[in-house]
Coordinates of C-alpha atoms and ligand atoms in Angstrom, one line a residue:
X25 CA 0.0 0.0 0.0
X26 CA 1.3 3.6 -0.8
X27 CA 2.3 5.6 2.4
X28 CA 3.8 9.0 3.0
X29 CA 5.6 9.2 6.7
X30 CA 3.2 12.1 8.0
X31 CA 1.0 11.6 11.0
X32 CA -2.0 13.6 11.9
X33 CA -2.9 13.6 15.9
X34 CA -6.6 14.7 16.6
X35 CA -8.0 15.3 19.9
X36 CA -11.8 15.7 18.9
X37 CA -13.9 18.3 20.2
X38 CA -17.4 17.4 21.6
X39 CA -21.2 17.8 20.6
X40 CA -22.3 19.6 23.7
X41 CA -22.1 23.2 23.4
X42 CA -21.1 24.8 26.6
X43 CA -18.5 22.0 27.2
X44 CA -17.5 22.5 23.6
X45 CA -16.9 26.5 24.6
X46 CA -14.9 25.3 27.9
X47 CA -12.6 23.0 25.7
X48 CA -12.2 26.0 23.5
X49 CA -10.1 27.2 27.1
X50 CA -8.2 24.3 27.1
X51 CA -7.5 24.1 23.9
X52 CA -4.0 26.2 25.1
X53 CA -3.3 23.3 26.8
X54 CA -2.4 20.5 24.7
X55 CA -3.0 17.0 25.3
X56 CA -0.2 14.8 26.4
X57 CA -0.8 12.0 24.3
X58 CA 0.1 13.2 21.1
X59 CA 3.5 14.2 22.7
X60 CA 4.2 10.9 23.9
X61 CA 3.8 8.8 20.2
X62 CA 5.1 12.0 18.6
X63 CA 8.6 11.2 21.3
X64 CA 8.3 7.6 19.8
X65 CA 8.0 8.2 16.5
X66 CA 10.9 7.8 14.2
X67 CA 12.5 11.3 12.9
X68 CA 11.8 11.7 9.6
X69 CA 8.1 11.7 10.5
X70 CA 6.4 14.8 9.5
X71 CA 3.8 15.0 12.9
X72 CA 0.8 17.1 12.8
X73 CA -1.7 17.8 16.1
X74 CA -5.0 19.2 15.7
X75 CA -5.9 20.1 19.0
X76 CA -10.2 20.6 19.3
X77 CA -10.3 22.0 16.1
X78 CA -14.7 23.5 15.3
X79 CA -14.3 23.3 11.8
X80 CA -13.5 20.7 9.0
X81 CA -13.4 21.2 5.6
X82 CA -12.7 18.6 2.7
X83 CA -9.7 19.8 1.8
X84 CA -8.6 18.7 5.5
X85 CA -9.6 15.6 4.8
X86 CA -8.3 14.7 1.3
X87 CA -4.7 16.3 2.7
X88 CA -3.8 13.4 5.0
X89 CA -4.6 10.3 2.0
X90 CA -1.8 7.6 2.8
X91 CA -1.0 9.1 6.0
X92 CA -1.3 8.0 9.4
X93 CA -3.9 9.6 11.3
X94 CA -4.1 9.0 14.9
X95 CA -7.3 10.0 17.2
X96 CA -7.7 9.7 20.9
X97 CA -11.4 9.9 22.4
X98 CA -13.1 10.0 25.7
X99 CA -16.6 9.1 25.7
X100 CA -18.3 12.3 25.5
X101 CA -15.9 12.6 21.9
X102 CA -16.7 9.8 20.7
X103 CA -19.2 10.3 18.4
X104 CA -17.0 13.2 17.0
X105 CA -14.1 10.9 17.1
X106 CA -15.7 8.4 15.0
X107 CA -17.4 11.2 12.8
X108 CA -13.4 12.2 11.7
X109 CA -12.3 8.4 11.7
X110 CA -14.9 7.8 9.3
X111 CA -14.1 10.8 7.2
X112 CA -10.1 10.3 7.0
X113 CA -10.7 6.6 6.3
X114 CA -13.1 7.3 3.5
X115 CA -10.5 9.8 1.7
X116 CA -8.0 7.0 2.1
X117 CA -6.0 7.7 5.4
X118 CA -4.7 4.7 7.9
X119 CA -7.0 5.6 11.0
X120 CA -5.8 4.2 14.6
X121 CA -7.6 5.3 17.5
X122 CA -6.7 5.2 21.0
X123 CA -7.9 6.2 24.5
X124 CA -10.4 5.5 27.5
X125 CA -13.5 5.1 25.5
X126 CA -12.2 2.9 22.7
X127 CA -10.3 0.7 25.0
X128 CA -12.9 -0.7 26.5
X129 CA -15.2 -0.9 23.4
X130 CA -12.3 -1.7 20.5
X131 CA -15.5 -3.5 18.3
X132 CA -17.6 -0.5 18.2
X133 CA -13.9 1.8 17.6
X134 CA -13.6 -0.2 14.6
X135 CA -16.6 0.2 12.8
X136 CA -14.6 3.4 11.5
X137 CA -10.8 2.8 12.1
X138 CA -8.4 0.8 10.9
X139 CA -6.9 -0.3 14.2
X140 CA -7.6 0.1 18.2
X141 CA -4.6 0.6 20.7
X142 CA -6.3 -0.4 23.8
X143 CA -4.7 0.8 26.9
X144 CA -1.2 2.3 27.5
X145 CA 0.2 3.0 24.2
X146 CA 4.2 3.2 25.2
X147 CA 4.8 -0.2 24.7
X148 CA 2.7 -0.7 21.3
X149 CA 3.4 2.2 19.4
X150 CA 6.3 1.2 17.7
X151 CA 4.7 -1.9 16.6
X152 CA 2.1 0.2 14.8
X153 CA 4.4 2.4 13.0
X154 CA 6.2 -0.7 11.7
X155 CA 3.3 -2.6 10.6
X156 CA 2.3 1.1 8.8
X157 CA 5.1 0.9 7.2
X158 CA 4.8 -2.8 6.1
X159 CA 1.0 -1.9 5.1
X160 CA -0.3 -4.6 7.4
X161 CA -1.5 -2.7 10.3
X162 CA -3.5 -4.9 12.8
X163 CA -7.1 -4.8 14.0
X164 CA -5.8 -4.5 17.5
X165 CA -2.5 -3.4 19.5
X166 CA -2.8 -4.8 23.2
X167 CA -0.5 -1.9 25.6
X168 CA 0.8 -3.0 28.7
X169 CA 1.3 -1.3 31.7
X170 CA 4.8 0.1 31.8
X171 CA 5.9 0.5 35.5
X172 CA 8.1 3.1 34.1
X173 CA 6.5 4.4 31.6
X174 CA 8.2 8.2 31.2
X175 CA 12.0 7.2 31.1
X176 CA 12.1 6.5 27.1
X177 CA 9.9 9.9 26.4
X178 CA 11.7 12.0 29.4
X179 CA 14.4 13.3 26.9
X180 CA 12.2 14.0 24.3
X181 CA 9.8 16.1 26.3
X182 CA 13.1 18.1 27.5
X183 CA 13.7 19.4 24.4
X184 CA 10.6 20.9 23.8
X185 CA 9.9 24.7 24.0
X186 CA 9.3 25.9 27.5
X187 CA 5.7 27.5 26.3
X188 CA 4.7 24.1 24.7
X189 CA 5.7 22.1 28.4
X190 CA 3.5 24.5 30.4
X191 CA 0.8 24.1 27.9
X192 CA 1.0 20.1 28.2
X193 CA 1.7 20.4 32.4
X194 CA 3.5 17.4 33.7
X195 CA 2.0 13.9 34.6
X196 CA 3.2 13.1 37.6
X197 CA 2.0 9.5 38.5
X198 CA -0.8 7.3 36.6
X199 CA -3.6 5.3 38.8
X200 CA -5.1 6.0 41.9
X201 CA -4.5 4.0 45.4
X202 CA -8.9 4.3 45.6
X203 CA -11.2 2.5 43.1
X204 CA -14.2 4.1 42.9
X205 CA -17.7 2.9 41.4
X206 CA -18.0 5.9 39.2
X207 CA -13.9 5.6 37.6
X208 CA -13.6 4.7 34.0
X209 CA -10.1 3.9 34.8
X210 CA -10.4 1.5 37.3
X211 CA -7.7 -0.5 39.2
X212 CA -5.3 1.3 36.8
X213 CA -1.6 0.1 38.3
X214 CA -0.1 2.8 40.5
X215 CA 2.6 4.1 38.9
X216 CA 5.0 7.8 39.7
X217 CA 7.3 9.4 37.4
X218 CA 10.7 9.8 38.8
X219 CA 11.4 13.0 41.2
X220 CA 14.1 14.2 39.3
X221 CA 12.7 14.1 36.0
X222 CA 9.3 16.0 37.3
X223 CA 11.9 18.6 38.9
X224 CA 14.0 18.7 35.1
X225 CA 11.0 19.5 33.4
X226 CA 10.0 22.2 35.8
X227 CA 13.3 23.5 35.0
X228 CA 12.9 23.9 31.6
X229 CA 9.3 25.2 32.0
X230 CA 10.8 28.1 33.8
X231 CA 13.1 29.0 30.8
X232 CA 12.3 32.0 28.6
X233 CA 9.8 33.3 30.5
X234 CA 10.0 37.2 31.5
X235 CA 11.3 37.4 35.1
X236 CA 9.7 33.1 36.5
X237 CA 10.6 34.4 40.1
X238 CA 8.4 37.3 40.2
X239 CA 5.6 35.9 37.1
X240 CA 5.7 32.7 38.4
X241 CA 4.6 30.0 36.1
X242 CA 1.1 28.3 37.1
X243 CA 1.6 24.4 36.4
X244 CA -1.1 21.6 36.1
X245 CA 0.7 19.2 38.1
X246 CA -1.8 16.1 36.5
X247 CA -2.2 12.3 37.8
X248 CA -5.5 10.9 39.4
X249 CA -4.1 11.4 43.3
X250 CA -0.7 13.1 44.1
X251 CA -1.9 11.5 47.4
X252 CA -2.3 7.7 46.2
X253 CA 1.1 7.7 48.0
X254 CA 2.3 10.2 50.8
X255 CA 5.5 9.6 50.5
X256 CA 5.8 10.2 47.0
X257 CA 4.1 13.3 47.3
X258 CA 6.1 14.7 50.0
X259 CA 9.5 13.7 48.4
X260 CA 7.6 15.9 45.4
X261 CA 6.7 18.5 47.4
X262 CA 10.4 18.8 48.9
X263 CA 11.9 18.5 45.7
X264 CA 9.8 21.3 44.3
X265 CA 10.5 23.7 46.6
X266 CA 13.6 25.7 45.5
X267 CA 12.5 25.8 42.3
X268 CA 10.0 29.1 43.3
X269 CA 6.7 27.9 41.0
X270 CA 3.3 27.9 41.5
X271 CA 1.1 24.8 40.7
X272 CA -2.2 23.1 41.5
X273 CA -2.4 19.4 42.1
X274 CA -5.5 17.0 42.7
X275 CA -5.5 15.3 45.7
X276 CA -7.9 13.0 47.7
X277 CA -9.7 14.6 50.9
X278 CA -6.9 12.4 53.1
X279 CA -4.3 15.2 52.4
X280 CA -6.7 17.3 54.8
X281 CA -5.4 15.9 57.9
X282 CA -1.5 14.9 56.9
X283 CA -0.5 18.7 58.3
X284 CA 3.3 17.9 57.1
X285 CA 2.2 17.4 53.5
X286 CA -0.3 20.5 53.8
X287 CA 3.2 22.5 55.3
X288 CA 5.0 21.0 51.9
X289 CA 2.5 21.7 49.7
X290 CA 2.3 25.3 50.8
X291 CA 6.1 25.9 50.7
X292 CA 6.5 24.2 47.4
X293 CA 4.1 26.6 46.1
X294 CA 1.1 24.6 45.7
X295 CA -2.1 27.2 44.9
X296 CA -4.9 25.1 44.5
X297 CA -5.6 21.3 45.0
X298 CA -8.7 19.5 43.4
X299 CA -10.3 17.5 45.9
X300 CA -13.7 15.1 45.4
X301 CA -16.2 15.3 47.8
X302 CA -18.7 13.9 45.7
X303 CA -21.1 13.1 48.1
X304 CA -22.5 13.4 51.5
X305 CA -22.9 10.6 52.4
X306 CA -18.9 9.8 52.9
X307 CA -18.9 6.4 54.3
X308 CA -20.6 5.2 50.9
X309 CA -17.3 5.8 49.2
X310 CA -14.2 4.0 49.9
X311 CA -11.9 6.9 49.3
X312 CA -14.0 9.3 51.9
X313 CA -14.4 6.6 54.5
X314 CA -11.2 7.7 56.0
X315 CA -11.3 7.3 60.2
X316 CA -11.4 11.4 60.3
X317 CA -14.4 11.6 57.8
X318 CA -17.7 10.3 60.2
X319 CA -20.0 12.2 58.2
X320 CA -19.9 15.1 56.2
X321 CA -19.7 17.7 58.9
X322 CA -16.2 16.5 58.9
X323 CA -15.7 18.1 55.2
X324 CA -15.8 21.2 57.0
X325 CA -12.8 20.6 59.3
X326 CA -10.9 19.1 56.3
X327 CA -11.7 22.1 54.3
X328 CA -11.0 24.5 57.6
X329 CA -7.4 22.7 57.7
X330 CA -6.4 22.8 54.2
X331 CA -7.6 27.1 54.3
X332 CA -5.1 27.3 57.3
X333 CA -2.3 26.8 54.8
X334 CA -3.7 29.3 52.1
X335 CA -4.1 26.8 49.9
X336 CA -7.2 27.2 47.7
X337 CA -9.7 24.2 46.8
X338 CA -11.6 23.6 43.7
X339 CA -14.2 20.9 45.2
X340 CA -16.0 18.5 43.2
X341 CA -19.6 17.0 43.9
X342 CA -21.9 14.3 42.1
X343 CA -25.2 14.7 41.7
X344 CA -27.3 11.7 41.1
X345 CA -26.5 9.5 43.5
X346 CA -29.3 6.5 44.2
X347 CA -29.5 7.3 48.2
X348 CA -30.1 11.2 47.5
X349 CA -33.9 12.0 48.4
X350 CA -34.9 15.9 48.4
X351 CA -33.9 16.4 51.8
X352 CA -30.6 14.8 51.0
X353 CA -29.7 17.6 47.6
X354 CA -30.9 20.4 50.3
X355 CA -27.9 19.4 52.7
X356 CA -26.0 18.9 49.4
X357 CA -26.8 22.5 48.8
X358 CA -25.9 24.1 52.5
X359 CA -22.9 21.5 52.7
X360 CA -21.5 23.3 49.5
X361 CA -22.9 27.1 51.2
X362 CA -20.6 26.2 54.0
X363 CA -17.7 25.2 52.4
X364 CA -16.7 28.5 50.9
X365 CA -14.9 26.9 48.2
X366 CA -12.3 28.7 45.8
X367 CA -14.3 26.5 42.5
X368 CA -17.1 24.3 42.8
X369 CA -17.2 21.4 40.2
X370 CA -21.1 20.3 39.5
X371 CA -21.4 16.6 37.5
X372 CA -23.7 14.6 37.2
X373 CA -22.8 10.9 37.9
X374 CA -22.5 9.4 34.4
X375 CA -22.2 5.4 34.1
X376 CA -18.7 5.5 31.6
X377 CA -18.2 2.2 29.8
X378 CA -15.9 0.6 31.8
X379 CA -16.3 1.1 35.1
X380 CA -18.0 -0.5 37.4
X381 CA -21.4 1.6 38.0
X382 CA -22.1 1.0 34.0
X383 CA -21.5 -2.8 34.3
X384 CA -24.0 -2.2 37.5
X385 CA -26.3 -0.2 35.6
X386 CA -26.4 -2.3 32.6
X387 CA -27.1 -5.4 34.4
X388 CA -29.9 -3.4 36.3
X389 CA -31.2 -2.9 33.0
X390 CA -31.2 1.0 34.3
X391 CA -29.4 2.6 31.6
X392 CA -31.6 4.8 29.6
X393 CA -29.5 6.1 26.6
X394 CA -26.1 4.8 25.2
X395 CA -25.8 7.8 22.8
X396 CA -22.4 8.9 24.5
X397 CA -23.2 12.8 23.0
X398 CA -25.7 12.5 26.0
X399 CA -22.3 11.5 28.5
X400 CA -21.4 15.0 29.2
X401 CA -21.6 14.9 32.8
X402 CA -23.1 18.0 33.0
X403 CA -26.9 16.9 31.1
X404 CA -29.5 15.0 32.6
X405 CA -28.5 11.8 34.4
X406 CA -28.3 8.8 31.3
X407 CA -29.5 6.3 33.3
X408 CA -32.7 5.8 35.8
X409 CA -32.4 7.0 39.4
X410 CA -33.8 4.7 41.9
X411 CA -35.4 7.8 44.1
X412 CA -36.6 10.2 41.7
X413 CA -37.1 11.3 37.9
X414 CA -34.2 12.3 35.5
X415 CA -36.2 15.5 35.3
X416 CA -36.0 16.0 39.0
X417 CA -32.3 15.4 39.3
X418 CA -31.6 17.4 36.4
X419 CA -33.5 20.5 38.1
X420 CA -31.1 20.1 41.0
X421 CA -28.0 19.9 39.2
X422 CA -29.2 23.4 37.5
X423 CA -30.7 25.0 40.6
X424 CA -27.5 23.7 43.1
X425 CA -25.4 24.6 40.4
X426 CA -26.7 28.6 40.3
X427 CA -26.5 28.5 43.8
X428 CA -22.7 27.2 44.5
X429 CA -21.8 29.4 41.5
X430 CA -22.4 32.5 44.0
X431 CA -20.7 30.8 46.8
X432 CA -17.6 30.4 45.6
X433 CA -15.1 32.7 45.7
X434 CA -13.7 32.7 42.2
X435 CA -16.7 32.2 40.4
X436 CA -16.6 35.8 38.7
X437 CA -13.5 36.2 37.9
X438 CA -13.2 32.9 36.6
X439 CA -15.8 33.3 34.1
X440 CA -14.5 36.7 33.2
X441 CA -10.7 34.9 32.2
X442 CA -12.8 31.7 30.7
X443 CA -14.1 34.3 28.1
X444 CA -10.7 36.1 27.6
X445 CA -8.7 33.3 27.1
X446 CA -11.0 32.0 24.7
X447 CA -10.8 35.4 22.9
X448 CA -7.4 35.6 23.1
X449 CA -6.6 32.5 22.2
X450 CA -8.6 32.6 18.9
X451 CA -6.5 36.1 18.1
X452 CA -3.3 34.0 19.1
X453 CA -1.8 33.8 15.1
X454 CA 0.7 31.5 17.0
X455 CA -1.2 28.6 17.5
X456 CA -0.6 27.5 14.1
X457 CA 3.2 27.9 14.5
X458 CA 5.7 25.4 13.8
X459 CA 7.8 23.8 16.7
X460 CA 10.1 22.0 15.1
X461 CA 13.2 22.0 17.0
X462 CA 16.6 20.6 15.7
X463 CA 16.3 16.4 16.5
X464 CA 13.1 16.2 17.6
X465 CA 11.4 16.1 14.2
X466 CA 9.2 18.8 13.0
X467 CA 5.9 18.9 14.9
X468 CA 3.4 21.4 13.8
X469 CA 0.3 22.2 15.2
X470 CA -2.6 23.1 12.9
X471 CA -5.7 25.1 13.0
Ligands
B12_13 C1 -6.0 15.3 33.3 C2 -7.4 14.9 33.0 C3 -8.3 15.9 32.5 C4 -7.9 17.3 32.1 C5 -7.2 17.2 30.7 C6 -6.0 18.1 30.7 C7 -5.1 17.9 29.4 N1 -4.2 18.8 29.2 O1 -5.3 17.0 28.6 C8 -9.2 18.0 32.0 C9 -9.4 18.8 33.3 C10 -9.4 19.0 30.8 C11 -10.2 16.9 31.9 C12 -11.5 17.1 31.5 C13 -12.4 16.1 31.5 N2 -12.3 14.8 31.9 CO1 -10.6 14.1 32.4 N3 -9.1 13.2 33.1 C14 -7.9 13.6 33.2 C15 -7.0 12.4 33.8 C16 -6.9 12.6 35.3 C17 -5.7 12.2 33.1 C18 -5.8 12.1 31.6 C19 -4.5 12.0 30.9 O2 -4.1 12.8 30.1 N4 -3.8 10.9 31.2 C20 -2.4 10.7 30.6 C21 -2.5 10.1 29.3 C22 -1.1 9.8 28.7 O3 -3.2 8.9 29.4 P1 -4.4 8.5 28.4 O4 -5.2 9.7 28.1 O5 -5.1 7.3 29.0 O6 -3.6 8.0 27.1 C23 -2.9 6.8 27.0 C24 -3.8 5.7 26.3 O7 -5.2 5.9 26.5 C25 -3.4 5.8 24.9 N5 -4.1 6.7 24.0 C26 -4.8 7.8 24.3 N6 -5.2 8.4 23.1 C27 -4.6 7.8 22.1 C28 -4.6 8.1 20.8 C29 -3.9 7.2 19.9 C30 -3.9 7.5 18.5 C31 -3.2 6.1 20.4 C32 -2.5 5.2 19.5 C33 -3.2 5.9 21.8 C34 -3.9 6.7 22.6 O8 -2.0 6.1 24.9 C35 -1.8 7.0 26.0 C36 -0.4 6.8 26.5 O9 -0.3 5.5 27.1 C37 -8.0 11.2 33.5 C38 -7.8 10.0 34.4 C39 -7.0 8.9 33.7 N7 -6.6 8.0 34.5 O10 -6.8 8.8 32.5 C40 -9.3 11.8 33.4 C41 -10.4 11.3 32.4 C42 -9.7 11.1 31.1 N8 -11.4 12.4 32.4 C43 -12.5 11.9 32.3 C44 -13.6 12.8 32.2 C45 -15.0 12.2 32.3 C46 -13.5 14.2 31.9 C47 -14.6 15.2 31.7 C48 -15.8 14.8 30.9 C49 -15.0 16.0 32.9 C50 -15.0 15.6 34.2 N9 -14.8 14.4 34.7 O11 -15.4 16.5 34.9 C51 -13.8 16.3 30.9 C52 -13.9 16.2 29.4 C53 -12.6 16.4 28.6 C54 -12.7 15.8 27.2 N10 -12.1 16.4 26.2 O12 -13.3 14.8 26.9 C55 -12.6 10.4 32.3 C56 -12.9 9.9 30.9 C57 -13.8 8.7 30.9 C58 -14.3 8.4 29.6 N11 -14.5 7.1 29.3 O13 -14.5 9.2 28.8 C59 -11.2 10.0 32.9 C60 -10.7 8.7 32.4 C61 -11.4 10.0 34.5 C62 -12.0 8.8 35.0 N12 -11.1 8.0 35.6 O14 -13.1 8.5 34.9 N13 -9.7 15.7 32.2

């Protein structure tokens, strides 16, 4: 079969319309998939990443025939995942897809694709290319789990451009130490990236920018649960500290009552730390059933300890839970009052194919719709509640939702950047730059 060595990356943007506006904000921040197969991609691969991108045209299309074109997806992009996959296929493109969603359900992925890399794709990738190359790319490329999985991308990722690293952030660990119902990564091996390389690519993030001790940098440091392992994330915090950044971390509600890692955290320069409460009903959840969480009075005193470091929280609660009755969203509502957090984060619990409350669900013959447009988290619950309508929970979600939104502290001024950045970042002519840096191979990023 004829091939040209170009490669096309797509991160798909969704059907819903105010998540598709909020992606529009992320789309600065680039996901780190692409930079991970671009790292193992042989050199004289031209690389291409199309990062959330609105609008198609057919000349887009036609452009990448005999390429590779490689498309991750989450649930709620899959239909627009499979909408491109189709489309590139059709004008005579090799299509693999990767990702949560179609690593779980590789059939229905390739229905439109040419191949499925279910899981990790580190140890796989390679494989794909060469069997690109030979013109006899498989159905399906099984990853395993590196333990560590950063080492043969770590120089890679050095080299690129300061402004491109903070746009990616830096992966910490992969897996979580809890396995929750609601997870579509479940049981996901626990796994950290080595201290010193999280500490070198801090370093380089710092590099070029206009005076990093005063303008500090803001970092996503991402992972599941910098707390799946207190050591680790002490050791990180330690590490971290001379290097005079500021960064926000997700964490689970344990970290409230370790004061030495709150102490860390602070001094490292830790601003912000995501933390699920979910629910309030803590001892339904493994992860909240600590010995210091009775009840969720007890979220106050965590959030009270965490505030007496200056540390900010962005909390995040589920609604439509099974045991929640009227009363039950009305405690929701005060719990959330109380709080006083920096960010509230509203979703509505959403049965993702592969974990373990849509294998319930199914089997409870409770699931309502399996149109994943409709798993946006933030629509009406796709499944039927045991204590009330959809209707009903949906009318929470929006009225709970109004309400937090004037009890957090940011809430304003968040909304007000949201709709900058997104401005801004359409008026950025940069975004279709080229990065190509000596030995790395040119990577471009399209419009
Ligand atoms: C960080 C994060 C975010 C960040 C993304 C930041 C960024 N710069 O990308 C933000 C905050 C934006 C975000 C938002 C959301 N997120 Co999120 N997020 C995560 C998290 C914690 C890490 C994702 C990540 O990048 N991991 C590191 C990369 C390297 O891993 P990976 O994506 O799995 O990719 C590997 C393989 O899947 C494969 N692969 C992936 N794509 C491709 C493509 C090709 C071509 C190939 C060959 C291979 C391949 O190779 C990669 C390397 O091994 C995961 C949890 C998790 N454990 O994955 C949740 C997770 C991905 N998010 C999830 C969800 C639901 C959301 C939201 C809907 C909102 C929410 N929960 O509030 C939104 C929607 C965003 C969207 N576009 O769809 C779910 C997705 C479930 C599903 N089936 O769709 C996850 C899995 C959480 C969970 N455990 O349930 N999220």
């Amino acid at each position: 079969m004829p091939i040209k060595k170009e490669i096309l990356f797509v991160n798909p943007t969704v059907s819903d319309r105010f998540l598709k506006i909020a992606l529009l904000y992320f789309k600065k921040r680039m996901s780190v998939v692409f930079y991970i197969l671009s790292a193992l991609t042989p050199k004289e691969y031209i690389i291409k990443i199309s990062n959330v991108k609105i609008f198609w045209s057919k000349k887009d299309f036609a452009r990448y025939k005999d390429c590779l074109v490689g498309i991750t997806s989450t649930t709620i992009s899959a239909k627009n995942a499979y909408r491109l996959a189709d489309r590139f296929r059709a004008s005579g493109a090799y299509v693999v897809m990767g990702g949560p969603h179609v690593s779980v359900l590789p059939e229905e992925a390739l229905e439109h694709c040419h191949s499925v890399v279910i899981g990790e794709a580190e140890s796989v990738w390679k494989d794909v290319i060469a069997d690109f190359e030979q013109g006899s790319l498989k159905s399906k490329y099984i990853g395993e789990l590196l333990d560590d999985f950063f080492s043969p991308v770590y120089e890679y990722f050095l080299k690129l451009p300061p402004k491109t690293l903070r746009r990616i952030g830096i992966y910490t660990h992969r897996g979580c130490k809890y396995n929750c119902e609601f997870c579509a990564t479940p049981k996901k091996k626990l796994r950290f990236v080595k201290i010193e390389q999280i500490v070198g690519l801090l370093r380089r993030m710092k590099q070029g920018m206009f005076f990093p001790s005063v303008f500090k940098p803001t970092i996503d440091l991402l992972g599941d649960n910098i707390y799946s392992d207190p050591d680790f994330a002490k050791r990180l915090f330690k590490a971290i500290i001379p290097l005079g950044i500021s960064y926000t971390i997700i964490a689970s509600i344990d970290i409230a009552f370790d004061e030495e890692a709150l102490m860390l955290a602070k001094q490292s320069g830790c601003s912000c730390l995501f933390i699920g409460f979910e629910t309030v009903f803590p001892q339904t959840l493994p992860k909240l059933s600590i010995p210091y969480i009775k009840s969720h009075n007890d979220y106050i005193k965590a959030v009270k300890n965490i505030k007496k470091y200056k540390l900010r929280i962005i909390g995040a609660f589920i609604i439509g839970f099974d045991n929640y009755s009227h009363k039950d969203y009305l405690r929701l509502l005060f719990l959330i009052m109380r709080m006083r957090l920096f960010l509230v984060s509203l979703t509505t619990l959403t049965p993702f194919p592969g974990s373990a409350l849509f294998e319930r669900l199914k089997k409870e013959n409770r699931i309502l719709n399996f149109d994943w447009d409709k798993y946006n988290v933030l629509a009406r619950p796709v499944f039927k509640p045991r204590k009330m309508a959809v209707l009903t929970v949906k009318l929470w979600f929006v009225f709970i939702r109004i309400v937090s939104l004037l009890f957090s502290s940011m809430t304003a001024v968040f909304f007000l950047l949201l709709v900058l950045s997104i401005i801004l970042s359409e008026l950025d002519k940069k975004i279709a730059y080229q990065m190509a840096i000596e030995r790395l191979g040119p990577v471009f990023i399209v419009k």
